mmCIF file of C-alpha atoms and ligand atoms in Angstrom:
data_model
loop_
_atom_site.group_PDB
_atom_site.id
_atom_site.type_symbol
_atom_site.label_atom_id
_atom_site.label_comp_id
_atom_site.label_asym_id
_atom_site.label_seq_id
_atom_site.Cartn_x
_atom_site.Cartn_y
_atom_site.Cartn_z
ATOM 1 C CA UNK A 1213 -23.412 -12.562 -4.842
ATOM 2 C CA UNK A 1214 -21.167 -12.738 -1.730
ATOM 3 C CA UNK A 1215 -21.896 -16.622 -1.249
ATOM 4 C CA UNK A 1216 -19.697 -18.169 -3.702
ATOM 5 C CA UNK A 1217 -16.735 -16.033 -2.234
ATOM 6 C CA UNK A 1218 -17.359 -16.939 1.122
ATOM 7 C CA UNK A 1219 -17.818 -20.617 -0.126
ATOM 8 C CA UNK A 1220 -14.531 -20.248 -1.946
ATOM 9 C CA UNK A 1221 -12.861 -19.104 1.354
ATOM 10 C CA UNK A 1222 -14.473 -21.397 3.878
ATOM 11 C CA UNK A 1223 -14.043 -24.412 1.568
ATOM 12 C CA UNK A 1224 -10.329 -24.123 1.703
ATOM 13 C CA UNK A 1225 -9.320 -23.999 5.182
ATOM 14 C CA UNK A 1226 -5.726 -23.023 5.613
ATOM 15 C CA UNK A 1227 -5.109 -22.704 2.114
ATOM 16 C CA UNK A 1228 -4.410 -19.655 -0.016
ATOM 17 C CA UNK A 1229 -6.881 -19.465 -2.785
ATOM 18 C CA UNK A 1230 -6.083 -16.047 -3.993
ATOM 19 C CA UNK A 1231 -8.491 -14.112 -2.009
ATOM 20 C CA UNK A 1232 -11.753 -14.992 -3.666
ATOM 21 C CA UNK A 1233 -9.197 -13.529 -6.797
ATOM 22 C CA UNK A 1234 4.388 7.981 -16.192
ATOM 23 C CA UNK A 1235 6.887 8.724 -14.799
ATOM 24 C CA UNK A 1236 5.314 12.219 -15.563
ATOM 25 C CA UNK A 1237 5.334 12.923 -19.265
ATOM 26 C CA UNK A 1238 8.201 15.433 -18.665
ATOM 27 C CA UNK A 1239 10.389 12.779 -17.333
ATOM 28 C CA UNK A 1240 12.246 10.090 -18.790
ATOM 29 C CA UNK A 1241 10.439 6.999 -19.013
ATOM 30 C CA UNK A 1242 11.459 4.174 -16.538
ATOM 31 C CA UNK A 1243 11.999 1.830 -19.526
ATOM 32 C CA UNK A 1244 14.674 4.313 -20.880
ATOM 33 C CA UNK A 1245 17.296 3.256 -18.277
ATOM 34 C CA UNK A 1246 20.650 4.560 -19.119
ATOM 35 C CA UNK A 1247 22.504 1.551 -18.960
ATOM 36 C CA UNK A 1248 19.707 -0.612 -20.440
ATOM 37 C CA UNK A 1249 17.967 1.268 -23.028
ATOM 38 C CA UNK A 1250 14.613 -0.202 -23.783
ATOM 39 C CA UNK A 1251 14.869 -2.711 -21.022
ATOM 40 C CA UNK A 1252 12.726 -2.540 -17.869
ATOM 41 C CA UNK A 1253 14.448 -0.558 -14.848
ATOM 42 C CA UNK A 1254 14.101 -3.470 -12.682
ATOM 43 C CA UNK A 1255 17.805 -3.920 -11.715
ATOM 44 C CA UNK A 1256 19.876 -2.025 -9.321
ATOM 45 C CA UNK A 1257 21.819 -0.334 -11.893
ATOM 46 C CA UNK A 1258 18.685 1.923 -12.443
ATOM 47 C CA UNK A 1259 18.377 3.153 -8.854
ATOM 48 C CA UNK A 1260 19.178 6.349 -10.065
ATOM 49 C CA UNK A 1261 16.238 6.581 -11.974
ATOM 50 C CA UNK A 1262 14.146 4.878 -9.332
ATOM 51 C CA UNK A 1263 15.075 7.914 -7.254
ATOM 52 C CA UNK A 1264 13.197 10.322 -9.632
ATOM 53 C CA UNK A 1265 9.965 8.242 -9.310
ATOM 54 C CA UNK A 1266 6.753 10.606 -8.793
ATOM 55 C CA UNK A 1267 3.386 9.367 -8.142
ATOM 56 C CA UNK A 1268 2.487 9.862 -11.644
ATOM 57 C CA UNK A 1269 5.528 7.697 -12.856
ATOM 58 C CA UNK A 1270 4.655 4.815 -15.261
ATOM 59 C CA UNK A 1271 6.321 2.079 -17.015
ATOM 60 C CA UNK A 1272 6.168 1.875 -20.793
ATOM 61 C CA UNK A 1273 5.201 -1.939 -21.519
ATOM 62 C CA UNK A 1274 6.044 -3.989 -24.640
ATOM 63 C CA UNK A 1275 3.016 -2.999 -26.448
ATOM 64 C CA UNK A 1276 3.847 0.645 -25.951
ATOM 65 C CA UNK A 1277 0.985 1.305 -23.447
ATOM 66 C CA UNK A 1278 2.034 2.634 -20.116
ATOM 67 C CA UNK A 1279 1.250 1.101 -16.409
ATOM 68 C CA UNK A 1280 1.306 3.465 -13.530
ATOM 69 C CA UNK A 1281 3.951 2.063 -10.921
ATOM 70 C CA UNK A 1282 1.753 2.506 -8.046
ATOM 71 C CA UNK A 1283 -1.651 0.536 -7.984
ATOM 72 C CA UNK A 1284 -4.627 0.532 -5.802
ATOM 73 C CA UNK A 1285 -5.787 -3.262 -4.811
ATOM 74 C CA UNK A 1286 -9.409 -3.790 -4.632
ATOM 75 C CA UNK A 1287 -9.636 -7.439 -3.204
ATOM 76 C CA UNK A 1288 -12.100 -7.053 -0.304
ATOM 77 C CA UNK A 1289 -11.537 -9.966 2.559
ATOM 78 C CA UNK A 1290 -14.498 -11.927 3.488
ATOM 79 C CA UNK A 1291 -17.154 -10.187 5.387
ATOM 80 C CA UNK A 1292 -16.176 -6.658 4.617
ATOM 81 C CA UNK A 1293 -18.940 -4.613 3.112
ATOM 82 C CA UNK A 1294 -18.627 -4.101 -0.675
ATOM 83 C CA UNK A 1295 -19.474 -0.290 -0.013
ATOM 84 C CA UNK A 1296 -15.857 -0.215 1.617
ATOM 85 C CA UNK A 1297 -14.394 -1.041 -1.838
ATOM 86 C CA UNK A 1298 -16.478 1.750 -3.466
ATOM 87 C CA UNK A 1299 -15.481 4.396 -0.775
ATOM 88 C CA UNK A 1300 -11.776 3.029 -0.925
ATOM 89 C CA UNK A 1301 -11.555 3.562 -4.681
ATOM 90 C CA UNK A 1302 -13.146 6.864 -4.421
ATOM 91 C CA UNK A 1303 -10.455 8.181 -1.855
ATOM 92 C CA UNK A 1304 -7.890 6.450 -3.739
ATOM 93 C CA UNK A 1305 -8.711 8.420 -6.860
ATOM 94 C CA UNK A 1306 -9.046 11.712 -4.815
ATOM 95 C CA UNK A 1307 -5.592 11.511 -3.386
ATOM 96 C CA UNK A 1308 -3.977 10.530 -6.644
ATOM 97 C CA UNK A 1309 -4.066 6.843 -7.456
ATOM 98 C CA UNK A 1310 -4.719 6.215 -11.210
ATOM 99 C CA UNK A 1311 -4.155 2.500 -11.219
ATOM 100 C CA UNK A 1312 -6.944 0.358 -9.961
ATOM 101 C CA UNK A 1313 -6.551 -3.519 -9.773
ATOM 102 C CA UNK A 1314 -9.772 -5.524 -9.689
ATOM 103 C CA UNK A 1315 -11.011 -8.947 -10.664
ATOM 104 C CA UNK A 1316 -14.311 -10.593 -11.533
ATOM 105 C CA UNK A 1317 -13.788 -12.909 -8.742
ATOM 106 C CA UNK A 1318 -13.444 -10.200 -6.110
ATOM 107 C CA UNK A 1319 -17.246 -9.762 -6.594
ATOM 108 C CA UNK A 1320 -17.090 -5.954 -6.209
ATOM 109 C CA UNK A 1321 -16.509 -4.733 -9.786
ATOM 110 C CA UNK A 1322 -20.106 -3.232 -9.579
ATOM 111 C CA UNK A 1323 -18.959 -0.941 -6.637
ATOM 112 C CA UNK A 1324 -15.429 -0.425 -8.178
ATOM 113 C CA UNK A 1325 -16.985 0.700 -11.382
ATOM 114 C CA UNK A 1326 -19.447 3.022 -9.649
ATOM 115 C CA UNK A 1327 -16.435 4.742 -7.722
ATOM 116 C CA UNK A 1328 -14.417 5.150 -10.883
ATOM 117 C CA UNK A 1329 -17.592 6.522 -12.900
ATOM 118 C CA UNK A 1330 -18.457 8.839 -10.013
ATOM 119 C CA UNK A 1331 -14.948 10.431 -10.003
ATOM 120 C CA UNK A 1332 -15.154 10.742 -13.776
ATOM 121 C CA UNK A 1333 -18.738 12.390 -13.494
ATOM 122 C CA UNK A 1334 -17.532 15.059 -10.753
ATOM 123 C CA UNK A 1335 -14.589 15.866 -12.848
ATOM 124 C CA UNK A 1336 -11.749 14.461 -10.693
ATOM 125 C CA UNK A 1337 -10.269 12.273 -13.383
ATOM 126 C CA UNK A 1338 -11.023 11.407 -17.127
ATOM 127 C CA UNK A 1339 -11.611 8.029 -18.109
ATOM 128 C CA UNK A 1340 -8.085 7.918 -20.151
ATOM 129 C CA UNK A 1341 -6.278 8.826 -16.884
ATOM 130 C CA UNK A 1342 -7.534 5.720 -15.131
ATOM 131 C CA UNK A 1343 -5.790 2.475 -15.576
ATOM 132 C CA UNK A 1344 -7.964 -0.511 -14.623
ATOM 133 C CA UNK A 1345 -6.960 -3.983 -14.550
ATOM 134 C CA UNK A 1346 -9.385 -6.893 -14.883
ATOM 135 C CA UNK A 1347 -8.785 -10.586 -14.324
ATOM 136 C CA UNK A 1348 -10.009 -13.744 -16.282
ATOM 137 C CA UNK A 1349 -11.148 -16.130 -13.572
ATOM 138 C CA UNK A 1350 -10.204 -19.918 -13.820
ATOM 139 C CA UNK A 1351 -13.718 -21.021 -14.782
ATOM 140 C CA UNK A 1352 -13.421 -18.944 -18.186
ATOM 141 C CA UNK A 1353 -10.003 -20.300 -19.451
ATOM 142 C CA UNK A 1354 -11.654 -22.260 -22.163
ATOM 143 C CA UNK A 1355 -11.213 -20.273 -25.433
ATOM 144 C CA UNK A 1356 -14.987 -20.058 -26.016
ATOM 145 C CA UNK A 1357 -15.575 -18.541 -22.576
ATOM 146 C CA UNK A 1358 -12.861 -15.887 -22.424
ATOM 147 C CA UNK A 1359 -15.076 -13.117 -24.154
ATOM 148 C CA UNK A 1360 -17.705 -14.234 -21.544
ATOM 149 C CA UNK A 1361 -15.674 -13.667 -18.635
ATOM 150 C CA UNK A 1362 -14.430 -10.348 -19.986
ATOM 151 C CA UNK A 1363 -18.109 -9.301 -20.983
ATOM 152 C CA UNK A 1364 -19.117 -9.738 -17.240
ATOM 153 C CA UNK A 1365 -16.442 -7.503 -15.886
ATOM 154 C CA UNK A 1366 -17.074 -4.851 -18.461
ATOM 155 C CA UNK A 1367 -20.917 -5.063 -17.588
ATOM 156 C CA UNK A 1368 -20.001 -5.033 -13.829
ATOM 157 C CA UNK A 1369 -17.927 -2.025 -14.086
ATOM 158 C CA UNK A 1370 -19.913 -0.528 -16.673
ATOM 159 C CA UNK A 1371 -16.944 0.474 -18.617
ATOM 160 C CA UNK A 1372 -16.428 0.197 -22.421
ATOM 161 C CA UNK A 1373 -12.834 -1.094 -22.064
ATOM 162 C CA UNK A 1374 -10.222 -2.508 -19.695
ATOM 163 C CA UNK A 1375 -6.771 -0.909 -19.692
ATOM 164 C CA UNK A 1376 -5.149 -4.475 -18.794
ATOM 165 C CA UNK A 1377 -6.692 -7.904 -19.013
ATOM 166 C CA UNK A 1378 -4.687 -10.618 -17.457
ATOM 167 C CA UNK A 1379 -5.194 -14.391 -16.826
ATOM 168 C CA UNK A 1380 -5.683 -14.515 -13.177
ATOM 169 C CA UNK A 1381 -4.305 -17.903 -12.635
ATOM 170 C CA UNK A 1382 -2.854 -20.508 -15.134
ATOM 171 C CA UNK A 1383 -4.956 -23.184 -13.990
ATOM 172 C CA UNK A 1384 -8.446 -23.965 -15.041
ATOM 173 C CA UNK A 1385 -11.806 -24.902 -13.200
ATOM 174 C CA UNK A 1386 -14.582 -26.622 -14.501
ATOM 175 C CA UNK A 1387 -16.687 -23.917 -16.514
ATOM 176 C CA UNK A 1388 -20.069 -23.054 -14.753
ATOM 177 C CA UNK A 1389 -21.808 -20.287 -12.485
ATOM 178 C CA UNK A 1390 -19.854 -21.495 -9.474
ATOM 179 C CA UNK A 1391 -16.324 -19.846 -9.449
ATOM 180 C CA UNK A 1392 -15.074 -22.792 -7.088
ATOM 181 C CA UNK A 1393 -16.876 -25.870 -8.529
ATOM 182 C CA UNK A 1394 -16.457 -28.607 -6.097
ATOM 183 C CA UNK A 1395 -17.001 -32.334 -5.986
ATOM 184 C CA UNK A 1396 -18.883 -34.247 -3.108
ATOM 185 C CA UNK A 1397 -15.556 -34.483 -1.329
ATOM 186 C CA UNK A 1398 -15.047 -30.766 -1.377
ATOM 187 C CA UNK A 1399 -12.225 -31.146 -3.988
ATOM 188 C CA UNK A 1400 -12.217 -28.277 -6.671
ATOM 189 C CA UNK A 1401 -13.021 -29.789 -10.143
ATOM 190 C CA UNK A 1402 -10.358 -29.210 -12.303
ATOM 191 C CA UNK A 1403 -10.636 -28.546 -16.096
ATOM 192 C CA UNK A 1404 -8.054 -29.135 -18.747
ATOM 193 C CA UNK A 1405 -7.260 -26.240 -21.149
ATOM 194 C CA UNK A 1406 -4.412 -25.196 -23.441
ATOM 195 C CA UNK A 1407 -3.185 -21.885 -22.206
ATOM 196 C CA UNK A 1408 -1.954 -21.043 -25.867
ATOM 197 C CA UNK A 1409 -5.434 -21.268 -27.101
ATOM 198 C CA UNK A 1410 -6.714 -18.991 -24.091
ATOM 199 C CA UNK A 1411 -4.091 -16.579 -25.099
ATOM 200 C CA UNK A 1412 -5.272 -16.388 -28.701
ATOM 201 C CA UNK A 1413 -8.623 -15.189 -27.519
ATOM 202 C CA UNK A 1414 -7.020 -12.832 -25.169
ATOM 203 C CA UNK A 1415 -5.215 -11.354 -28.147
ATOM 204 C CA UNK A 1416 -8.644 -11.168 -30.206
ATOM 205 C CA UNK A 1417 -10.147 -9.086 -27.136
ATOM 206 C CA UNK A 1418 -7.192 -6.686 -27.656
ATOM 207 C CA UNK A 1419 -7.823 -6.512 -31.378
ATOM 208 C CA UNK A 1420 -11.696 -5.756 -30.799
ATOM 209 C CA UNK A 1421 -10.665 -2.760 -28.609
ATOM 210 C CA UNK A 1422 -12.304 -4.399 -25.534
ATOM 211 C CA UNK A 1423 -8.694 -4.150 -23.647
ATOM 212 C CA UNK A 1424 -5.823 -2.079 -24.401
ATOM 213 C CA UNK A 1425 -3.339 -4.587 -23.011
ATOM 214 C CA UNK A 1426 -3.005 -8.383 -22.164
ATOM 215 C CA UNK A 1427 -0.957 -9.980 -19.628
ATOM 216 C CA UNK A 1428 -0.877 -12.861 -17.168
ATOM 217 C CA UNK A 1429 -0.776 -13.329 -13.483
ATOM 218 C CA UNK A 1430 0.746 -16.262 -11.234
ATOM 219 C CA UNK A 1431 2.397 -17.775 -14.259
ATOM 220 C CA UNK A 1432 5.699 -19.446 -13.630
ATOM 221 C CA UNK A 1433 8.739 -19.369 -16.267
ATOM 222 C CA UNK A 1434 7.683 -22.605 -17.866
ATOM 223 C CA UNK A 1435 4.244 -21.252 -18.401
ATOM 224 C CA UNK A 1436 5.433 -17.713 -19.562
ATOM 225 C CA UNK A 1437 7.689 -19.532 -22.052
ATOM 226 C CA UNK A 1438 4.649 -21.543 -23.234
ATOM 227 C CA UNK A 1439 3.020 -18.224 -24.435
ATOM 228 C CA UNK A 1440 6.192 -16.614 -25.668
ATOM 229 C CA UNK A 1441 7.163 -19.571 -27.849
ATOM 230 C CA UNK A 1442 3.685 -20.039 -29.190
ATOM 231 C CA UNK A 1443 3.701 -20.242 -33.104
ATOM 232 C CA UNK A 1444 2.050 -17.308 -34.398
ATOM 233 C CA UNK A 1445 2.064 -15.333 -31.293
ATOM 234 C CA UNK A 1446 0.669 -11.874 -31.984
ATOM 235 C CA UNK A 1447 1.243 -10.067 -28.781
ATOM 236 C CA UNK A 1448 3.464 -11.138 -25.846
ATOM 237 C CA UNK A 1449 2.091 -10.684 -22.313
ATOM 238 C CA UNK A 1450 2.748 -7.188 -20.992
ATOM 239 C CA UNK A 1451 2.961 -8.188 -17.526
ATOM 240 C CA UNK A 1452 3.080 -10.991 -15.025
ATOM 241 C CA UNK A 1453 1.306 -10.087 -11.802
ATOM 242 C CA UNK A 1454 2.611 -12.271 -8.910
ATOM 243 C CA UNK A 1455 3.092 -12.095 -4.951
ATOM 244 C CA UNK A 1456 6.129 -9.937 -4.408
ATOM 245 C CA UNK A 1457 7.309 -8.460 -1.297
ATOM 246 C CA UNK A 1458 10.395 -8.304 1.067
ATOM 247 C CA UNK A 1459 10.126 -11.920 2.211
ATOM 248 C CA UNK A 1460 9.467 -13.091 -1.394
ATOM 249 C CA UNK A 1461 11.536 -10.689 -3.517
ATOM 250 C CA UNK A 1462 11.006 -12.593 -6.895
ATOM 251 C CA UNK A 1463 14.713 -12.167 -7.927
ATOM 252 C CA UNK A 1464 14.770 -14.858 -10.552
ATOM 253 C CA UNK A 1465 11.133 -13.882 -11.871
ATOM 254 C CA UNK A 1466 12.448 -10.381 -12.120
ATOM 255 C CA UNK A 1467 15.409 -11.094 -14.101
ATOM 256 C CA UNK A 1468 13.553 -13.457 -16.511
ATOM 257 C CA UNK A 1469 10.692 -10.887 -16.947
ATOM 258 C CA UNK A 1470 13.390 -8.232 -17.506
ATOM 259 C CA UNK A 1471 14.941 -10.333 -20.124
ATOM 260 C CA UNK A 1472 11.717 -10.645 -22.066
ATOM 261 C CA UNK A 1473 10.488 -6.961 -21.610
ATOM 262 C CA UNK A 1474 7.750 -8.221 -19.233
ATOM 263 C CA UNK A 1475 6.845 -5.852 -16.456
ATOM 264 C CA UNK A 1476 6.555 -7.532 -13.196
ATOM 265 C CA UNK A 1477 3.524 -6.389 -10.988
ATOM 266 C CA UNK A 1478 3.913 -7.261 -7.313
ATOM 267 C CA UNK A 1479 1.006 -8.013 -5.231
ATOM 268 C CA UNK A 1480 0.628 -8.574 -1.241
ATOM 269 C CA UNK A 1481 3.491 -6.077 -0.968
ATOM 270 C CA UNK A 1482 2.267 -5.136 2.446
ATOM 271 C CA UNK A 1483 1.967 -8.935 3.357
ATOM 272 C CA UNK A 1484 -1.587 -9.614 2.445
ATOM 273 C CA UNK A 1485 -4.530 -8.918 4.591
ATOM 274 C CA UNK A 1486 -3.836 -12.201 6.472
ATOM 275 C CA UNK A 1487 -7.409 -13.969 6.392
ATOM 276 C CA UNK A 1488 -7.528 -16.907 8.797
ATOM 277 C CA UNK A 1489 -8.855 -18.941 6.150
ATOM 278 C CA UNK A 1490 -6.124 -18.905 3.875
ATOM 279 C CA UNK A 1491 -2.990 -17.370 5.168
ATOM 280 C CA UNK A 1492 -0.828 -19.431 7.887
ATOM 281 C CA UNK A 1493 -1.307 -17.287 11.011
ATOM 282 C CA UNK A 1494 2.066 -18.389 12.139
ATOM 283 C CA UNK A 1495 3.739 -16.657 9.137
ATOM 284 C CA UNK A 1496 5.375 -13.475 10.086
ATOM 285 C CA UNK A 1497 3.747 -10.261 9.997
ATOM 286 C CA UNK A 1498 5.437 -8.231 7.412
ATOM 287 C CA UNK A 1499 4.656 -4.931 8.616
ATOM 288 C CA UNK A 1500 5.895 -5.721 11.974
ATOM 289 C CA UNK A 1501 9.451 -6.670 10.636
ATOM 290 C CA UNK A 1502 12.148 -4.943 12.887
ATOM 291 C CA UNK A 1503 14.271 -4.141 9.873
ATOM 292 C CA UNK A 1504 11.564 -2.400 7.919
ATOM 293 C CA UNK A 1505 10.623 -0.450 11.154
ATOM 294 C CA UNK A 1506 14.168 0.598 11.952
ATOM 295 C CA UNK A 1507 14.588 2.008 8.132
ATOM 296 C CA UNK A 1508 11.480 3.596 8.552
ATOM 297 C CA UNK A 1509 12.663 5.517 11.685
ATOM 298 C CA UNK A 1510 15.488 6.837 9.507
ATOM 299 C CA UNK A 1511 13.202 8.236 6.838
ATOM 300 C CA UNK A 1512 10.367 9.077 9.188
ATOM 301 C CA UNK A 1513 8.153 6.579 7.279
ATOM 302 C CA UNK A 1514 5.956 3.591 8.325
ATOM 303 C CA UNK A 1515 7.170 0.070 7.572
ATOM 304 C CA UNK A 1516 4.258 -0.026 5.018
ATOM 305 C CA UNK A 1517 5.954 2.857 3.055
ATOM 306 C CA UNK A 1518 9.484 1.487 3.165
ATOM 307 C CA UNK A 1519 8.151 -2.046 2.039
ATOM 308 C CA UNK A 1520 6.479 -0.359 -0.898
ATOM 309 C CA UNK A 1521 9.447 1.909 -1.901
ATOM 310 C CA UNK A 1522 11.460 -1.288 -1.853
ATOM 311 C CA UNK A 1523 9.419 -2.680 -4.511
ATOM 312 C CA UNK A 1524 9.208 0.495 -6.464
ATOM 313 C CA UNK A 1525 12.906 1.145 -6.562
ATOM 314 C CA UNK A 1526 13.251 -2.254 -8.348
ATOM 315 C CA UNK A 1527 11.225 -1.214 -11.195
ATOM 316 C CA UNK A 1528 8.334 -3.462 -10.031
ATOM 317 C CA UNK A 1529 4.810 -2.069 -10.076
ATOM 318 C CA UNK A 1530 3.504 -2.202 -6.418
ATOM 319 C CA UNK A 1531 -0.248 -2.858 -5.765
ATOM 320 C CA UNK A 1532 -1.441 -2.144 -2.180
ATOM 321 C CA UNK A 1533 -5.002 -2.402 -0.685
ATOM 322 C CA UNK A 1534 -6.361 -0.379 2.053
ATOM 323 C CA UNK A 1535 -9.879 0.534 2.494
ATOM 324 C CA UNK A 1536 -8.758 2.830 5.572
ATOM 325 C CA UNK A 1537 -8.803 6.422 4.211
ATOM 326 C CA UNK A 1538 -5.731 7.522 6.423
ATOM 327 C CA UNK A 1539 -3.742 4.586 5.263
ATOM 328 C CA UNK A 1540 -4.914 4.874 1.461
ATOM 329 C CA UNK A 1541 -3.421 8.540 1.778
ATOM 330 C CA UNK A 1542 -0.144 7.075 3.675
ATOM 331 C CA UNK A 1543 0.480 4.494 1.049
ATOM 332 C CA UNK A 1544 1.041 6.962 -1.694
ATOM 333 C CA UNK A 1545 3.424 9.175 0.109
ATOM 334 C CA UNK A 1546 6.410 7.248 -1.257
ATOM 335 C CA UNK A 1547 7.881 9.772 -3.435
ATOM 336 C CA UNK A 1548 9.616 12.320 -1.143
ATOM 337 C CA UNK A 1549 12.281 9.806 -0.230
ATOM 338 C CA UNK A 1550 14.606 6.953 -1.537
ATOM 339 C CA UNK A 1551 16.023 4.028 0.059
ATOM 340 C CA UNK A 1552 19.867 4.136 0.093
ATOM 341 C CA UNK A 1553 21.948 1.364 -1.480
ATOM 342 C CA UNK A 1554 22.660 -0.022 2.095
ATOM 343 C CA UNK A 1555 18.945 0.023 3.099
ATOM 344 C CA UNK A 1556 17.985 -1.765 -0.366
ATOM 345 C CA UNK A 1557 20.587 -4.358 0.650
ATOM 346 C CA UNK A 1558 19.410 -4.718 4.242
ATOM 347 C CA UNK A 1559 15.932 -5.616 3.092
ATOM 348 C CA UNK A 1560 17.168 -7.888 0.229
ATOM 349 C CA UNK A 1561 18.679 -10.095 3.028
ATOM 350 C CA UNK A 1562 14.992 -10.412 4.425
ATOM 351 C CA UNK A 1563 14.100 -12.571 1.428
ATOM 352 C CA UNK A 1564 13.213 -16.102 2.320
ATOM 353 C CA UNK A 1565 11.026 -17.069 -0.611
ATOM 354 C CA UNK A 1566 7.979 -17.082 1.543
ATOM 355 C CA UNK A 1567 4.524 -17.043 0.132
ATOM 356 C CA UNK A 1568 1.447 -15.654 1.730
ATOM 357 C CA UNK A 1569 -0.915 -16.867 -1.112
ATOM 358 C CA UNK A 1570 0.370 -20.385 -1.442
ATOM 359 C CA UNK A 1571 -2.812 -22.335 -2.784
ATOM 360 C CA UNK A 1572 -1.615 -25.738 -1.552
ATOM 361 C CA UNK A 1573 -5.111 -27.240 -1.696
ATOM 362 C CA UNK A 1574 -4.980 -27.310 -5.524
ATOM 363 C CA UNK A 1575 -1.160 -28.030 -5.900
ATOM 364 C CA UNK A 1576 -2.053 -31.288 -7.793
ATOM 365 C CA UNK A 1577 -3.397 -29.305 -10.612
ATOM 366 C CA UNK A 1578 -1.432 -29.977 -13.736
ATOM 367 C CA UNK A 1579 -0.900 -26.136 -14.215
ATOM 368 C CA UNK A 1580 -0.156 -25.336 -10.449
ATOM 369 C CA UNK A 1581 2.541 -22.835 -11.007
ATOM 370 C CA UNK A 1582 4.497 -22.931 -7.855
ATOM 371 C CA UNK A 1583 5.898 -26.439 -8.056
ATOM 372 C CA UNK A 1584 8.412 -25.099 -10.083
ATOM 373 C CA UNK A 1585 11.521 -23.058 -8.804
ATOM 374 C CA UNK A 1586 9.896 -19.840 -10.250
HETATM 375 N N1 NAP B 1833 -3.425 -11.738 -9.121
HETATM 376 C C1 NAP B 1833 -3.363 -12.323 -7.784
HETATM 377 O O1 NAP B 1833 -3.551 -13.418 -7.867
HETATM 378 C C2 NAP B 1833 -3.512 -11.265 -6.694
HETATM 379 C C3 NAP B 1833 -3.426 -12.028 -5.282
HETATM 380 C C4 NAP B 1833 -3.758 -11.195 -4.167
HETATM 381 C C5 NAP B 1833 -3.780 -9.993 -4.362
HETATM 382 N N2 NAP B 1833 -3.963 -9.234 -5.609
HETATM 383 C C6 NAP B 1833 -4.121 -7.822 -5.794
HETATM 384 O O2 NAP B 1833 -3.160 -7.114 -4.851
HETATM 385 C C7 NAP B 1833 -3.704 -6.221 -4.116
HETATM 386 C C8 NAP B 1833 -2.948 -5.982 -2.636
HETATM 387 O O3 NAP B 1833 -2.696 -7.394 -1.985
HETATM 388 P P1 NAP B 1833 -3.502 -7.970 -0.911
HETATM 389 O O4 NAP B 1833 -4.911 -7.433 -0.755
HETATM 390 O O5 NAP B 1833 -3.166 -9.369 -0.780
HETATM 391 O O6 NAP B 1833 -2.670 -6.989 0.292
HETATM 392 P P2 NAP B 1833 -1.740 -5.782 0.693
HETATM 393 O O7 NAP B 1833 -2.030 -4.807 -0.075
HETATM 394 O O8 NAP B 1833 -0.324 -6.661 0.907
HETATM 395 O O9 NAP B 1833 -2.241 -5.835 2.267
HETATM 396 C C9 NAP B 1833 -3.502 -5.366 2.496
HETATM 397 C C10 NAP B 1833 -3.649 -5.144 4.026
HETATM 398 O O10 NAP B 1833 -2.757 -4.399 4.512
HETATM 399 C C11 NAP B 1833 -3.571 -3.548 5.464
HETATM 400 N N3 NAP B 1833 -2.799 -2.281 5.219
HETATM 401 C C12 NAP B 1833 -2.857 -1.373 4.236
HETATM 402 N N4 NAP B 1833 -2.093 -0.231 4.105
HETATM 403 C C13 NAP B 1833 -1.612 -0.386 5.370
HETATM 404 C C14 NAP B 1833 -0.590 0.559 6.185
HETATM 405 N N5 NAP B 1833 -0.181 1.674 5.686
HETATM 406 N N6 NAP B 1833 -0.374 0.224 7.536
HETATM 407 C C15 NAP B 1833 -1.013 -0.946 8.095
HETATM 408 N N7 NAP B 1833 -1.661 -1.743 7.452
HETATM 409 C C16 NAP B 1833 -1.917 -1.529 6.225
HETATM 410 C C17 NAP B 1833 -4.789 -3.524 4.919
HETATM 411 O O11 NAP B 1833 -5.963 -3.227 5.696
HETATM 412 P P3 NAP B 1833 -7.100 -2.040 5.766
HETATM 413 O O12 NAP B 1833 -7.724 -2.330 4.380
HETATM 414 O O13 NAP B 1833 -7.899 -2.390 6.832
HETATM 415 O O14 NAP B 1833 -6.513 -0.689 5.656
HETATM 416 C C18 NAP B 1833 -4.991 -4.859 4.581
HETATM 417 O O15 NAP B 1833 -5.296 -5.873 5.648
HETATM 418 C C19 NAP B 1833 -5.193 -6.874 -3.714
HETATM 419 O O16 NAP B 1833 -6.073 -6.137 -3.345
HETATM 420 C C20 NAP B 1833 -5.593 -7.304 -5.274
HETATM 421 O O17 NAP B 1833 -5.785 -6.187 -5.993
HETATM 422 C C21 NAP B 1833 -3.718 -10.053 -6.731
#
């Protein structure tokens, strides 16, 4: 089972193939920002509301469902035993995370599903309190394969439905059992798919009750507009999940998504797991940034907590992964402080539009998302 994932990373040296890949009910919703009624609170005008964030805060998406603002990432770096994903998810649920971010291509949905079901069985949570995101991998983008891709995740997880199902990447690979099909020159074999046709089957999955909400990931503006402008569009994407952190603050994508009532979900907010095979080892270590460390001293918080709070205060959903129990606990201690405007501005100044997950080896794919400005 692990082999295709290992293959996937080893085969793409120095590239970034994506590692593979409420407000409380009593509080006003984040989307009801005073100055922007019914718009997302991902602008600085809404800092006041952002200060009221709690660990149970969520954002109302454009289909009426709610997404918790803090999510637990489950991508397992190469060589990490899958049991760690299971234990990590169990600890996360015990300490209060209710949003779990997974994917077929992470090859650990069996363990993640076991953890969720065990925490339901022992009475810690009810299924309806958990928000699970699954992702459609690139070998399943052909319309006739979307349902197959979803069924594989549901079967592995042993869940009846996903809360959110997103297209993992806009580029399609040759369908088949290998998640990363390659030719004799070890070049990934591409496939051509009309993303609008893929989206129509995503809509059908929602209508069938197999998923509550549908969205996309790693789409650029053009690709989002392709879906939004599709004749006969039934459901808009509820979210775009993209890399988002202090060195890549996604300001333009944030503004665009806000204008379309699409939630931005940020991944690698801590600077990724920095795997040698796909992250440039000379790239700056985000959690060592002196500005984050200094601001952390002011609030008696770690650089990780400052980096995460910065994302949340913009109305962006923050995903963070850790399989270390102490860090899992630390990463949810984000709701007893707020960053002052001058600290938000100091962190804004760190932006350098720098990706950890750059996927350069497939930058010639017609649907490669990162050749556009955003
Ligand atoms: N849609 C996509 O294409 C995509 C791409 C990338 C990621 N994602 C999702 O986003 C999630 C998060 O992104 P990510 O996994 O790339 O990385 P991340 O959350 O930015 O960083 C994870 C790394 O940070 C370490 N860490 C966690 N908390 C820490 C703390 N308090 N202090 C110091 N180090 C800490 C973790 O180590 P330990 O685990 O050893 O504690 C791990 O090495 C993924 O797991 C996945 O669910 C989606």
